[in-house]
Amino acid sequence: MAEPFSEHERVPREITGMAGVKAYARHELQRLQKIQQRNVRTFRNRPLQEMSGAFGDLGTLMPLFLGLAQNGSISVPSTLVFMGLSNIITGVYFGIPLPVQPMKAIAAVAIAAKYTPPQLASAGLFVAAVVGFLSVTGLVRWFTKRMPLPIVKGIQVGTGLSLIISSGSYIPLNLSSHTSTYLALLAVLAFLLFCSIFPRMPFVLCIVLLCIPCVFLDYYDYHPHLSIWRPFITVPSFEDFHFGAINAGLGQIPLTTLNSIIAVTYLATDLIPEVPETSATAIGCSVSLMNLIGCCFSAMPLCHGSGGLASQYRFGARSGGSIIFLGLIKLFLGLFASEYAVLYSRVFWPVPLGVLLFLAGAELAKMGESLNTEGARDLWEKTGDVEYAADRKPRALTSEESMRRWTVMVATVGAILAFKNDGVGFIVGLLLHITYQLLDRVQAWRTRRYGTIRLNSERPEESLE
């Protein structure tokens, strides 16, 4: 494991004047230098695991990417180019396997309604503008710092269970008519067990490589040609912007804010504590910038996500080097061979995708286990700088506190699964959390107001005398 970042590399909290700006720039350069050293060291020490983990998010990416491409809602070369650039930049800046994946709510609506490129671009630009405003003004950071941890854990567990449920769509239940599918499932599970016994064997990388010959076997009579990316700018009309923003963009905002920014901020610290805490403001600005630029070229609306981070971590990714590697592949395909990327998405075996989704969901859902343990960050008492593990000290919970925290998390999970909406889960969890706080305040007030009377009334016979 890499050594934690040292004290002198922490970003100063207060910046005043030109001297402060220079100090901030100096600290940022030191931080980036440290991150690149860790990226190179980690990739060099475990290259197969890093490359395998880079493809851990294919279960989320491929179905939505292929659906939008088949509908003609996106420019495939532009999507690959900007996804690749986003992967490379986030790997360099954050130094963790932060995924770049489709905005799921927008993609689902766009696939069902067959959005045109301007309509889809409008939805992405709208979400990017809102997220950018929340990030630049500091509202995202403020909200992240004050989000109750049981709700965050509930969003993580709910998202993980949603991935597990969706993985079932890749594996049919009718055994008699899908015997080959179940044989393939058994083979994949046996190979997964083998890779678990021998951790150096990269499970996902082997699956990805085995699927490459299928492109030439299934499409032997089709000869895709190499072509250089020719970018073009998409300018949505007012009608397109109104249609895309209202019908697809509004539903994506809570999902992006809760799952792509807040949940990712907490999850990154839980999974990779040796790297300084990832800033919610920086993640929000990242989501905003890659869509404000990419959607103008008809690229697919993109975001980060806790499910993708958990999946890539589960299959071996530990540094930004893994997604830099993935970004270089996407960039090459987008610049020269976008047709091969579409064909590969079509022939990729559905059974491994289902297994990837299931394992990614399980990895994310197990984050809820640390809610009432020393791993819960809201229990860390501040003995120094709370953003660094060496300065933390956990406090003990009472049984009543543990029960309430668990109830809030379960309520959040239940609402997410019942309504298939992170925003509804957040509201339910928040209402329950506020209810518990109000009960505590009422009880404290009653104790202050009537505590003495209660004590005197314990011996009513003495009062009569």
Coordinates of N, CA and C in Angstrom, one line a residue, residues 58-59 62-63 170-171 181 184-185 187-188 191 203-204 206-215 217-218 343-356:
L58 N -17.8 -1.9 -17.3 CA -18.5 -2.2 -18.6 C -19.9 -2.5 -18.5
G59 N -20.3 -3.2 -17.4 CA -21.7 -3.6 -17.2 C -22.7 -2.4 -17.2
M62 N -21.8 -0.3 -21.4 CA -22.1 -0.9 -22.7 C -23.5 -0.8 -23.1
P63 N -24.5 -1.3 -22.2 CA -25.9 -1.2 -22.7 C -26.4 0.2 -23.0
Y170 N -29.7 -9.9 -17.5 CA -28.8 -10.5 -18.4 C -28.8 -12.0 -18.4
I171 N -29.5 -12.5 -17.4 CA -29.6 -14.0 -17.2 C -31.0 -14.5 -17.2
T181 N -26.9 -20.5 -22.0 CA -26.7 -19.3 -21.2 C -26.2 -19.7 -19.8
A184 N -22.8 -21.1 -19.8 CA -21.8 -19.9 -19.9 C -21.7 -19.3 -18.5
L185 N -22.8 -19.2 -17.8 CA -22.8 -18.6 -16.4 C -21.9 -19.5 -15.5
A187 N -19.5 -21.4 -16.4 CA -18.1 -21.3 -16.8 C -17.5 -19.9 -16.3
V188 N -18.3 -18.9 -16.3 CA -17.9 -17.6 -15.8 C -17.6 -17.6 -14.3
F191 N -14.5 -19.6 -13.5 CA -13.3 -18.8 -13.8 C -13.2 -17.7 -12.8
F203 N -9.5 -11.1 -13.9 CA -10.8 -11.7 -14.4 C -11.4 -10.9 -15.5
V204 N -11.6 -9.6 -15.3 CA -12.3 -8.8 -16.4 C -11.4 -8.7 -17.6
C206 N -9.3 -10.8 -18.9 CA -9.4 -12.0 -19.6 C -10.7 -12.1 -20.4
I207 N -11.8 -11.7 -19.8 CA -13.1 -11.7 -20.4 C -13.1 -10.7 -21.6
V208 N -12.6 -9.5 -21.4 CA -12.5 -8.5 -22.5 C -11.7 -9.0 -23.7
L209 N -10.6 -9.7 -23.4 CA -9.7 -10.2 -24.5 C -10.4 -11.3 -25.2
L210 N -11.1 -12.2 -24.5 CA -11.7 -13.3 -25.1 C -12.9 -12.9 -26.0
C211 N -13.5 -11.8 -25.8 CA -14.6 -11.3 -26.6 C -14.1 -10.6 -27.9
I212 N -12.8 -10.3 -28.0 CA -12.3 -9.6 -29.2 C -12.5 -10.5 -30.5
P213 N -12.1 -11.8 -30.4 CA -12.3 -12.6 -31.6 C -13.8 -12.7 -32.1
C214 N -14.7 -12.5 -31.1 CA -16.1 -12.6 -31.5 C -16.5 -11.5 -32.5
V215 N -15.9 -10.4 -32.5 CA -16.2 -9.3 -33.5 C -15.9 -9.8 -34.9
L217 N -15.7 -13.1 -35.8 CA -16.4 -14.3 -36.1 C -17.9 -14.0 -36.4
D218 N -18.5 -13.1 -35.6 CA -19.9 -12.8 -35.8 C -20.1 -11.8 -37.0
L343 N -19.3 -2.4 -32.7 CA -19.4 -3.9 -33.0 C -19.0 -4.7 -31.7
Y344 N -18.0 -4.2 -31.0 CA -17.6 -4.9 -29.8 C -18.6 -4.9 -28.8
S345 N -19.3 -3.7 -28.6 CA -20.4 -3.6 -27.7 C -21.5 -4.6 -28.0
R346 N -21.8 -4.8 -29.3 CA -22.9 -5.7 -29.7 C -22.6 -7.2 -29.4
V347 N -21.3 -7.6 -29.5 CA -21.0 -9.0 -29.4 C -20.6 -9.4 -28.0
F348 N -20.3 -8.4 -27.1 CA -19.9 -8.7 -25.7 C -20.9 -9.6 -25.1
W349 N -20.5 -10.6 -24.5 CA -21.3 -11.6 -23.9 C -22.2 -11.1 -22.8
P350 N -23.5 -11.3 -22.8 CA -24.4 -10.7 -21.7 C -24.1 -11.3 -20.4
V351 N -23.7 -12.6 -20.3 CA -23.6 -13.3 -19.0 C -22.4 -12.6 -18.2
P352 N -21.3 -12.4 -18.8 CA -20.2 -11.6 -18.0 C -20.7 -10.3 -17.6
L353 N -21.5 -9.6 -18.4 CA -22.0 -8.2 -18.0 C -22.8 -8.4 -16.8
G354 N -23.7 -9.4 -16.7 CA -24.5 -9.6 -15.6 C -23.7 -9.9 -14.3
V355 N -22.7 -10.7 -14.5 CA -21.8 -11.0 -13.3 C -21.1 -9.8 -12.9
L356 N -20.6 -9.0 -13.8 CA -19.9 -7.7 -13.4 C -20.8 -6.8 -12.7

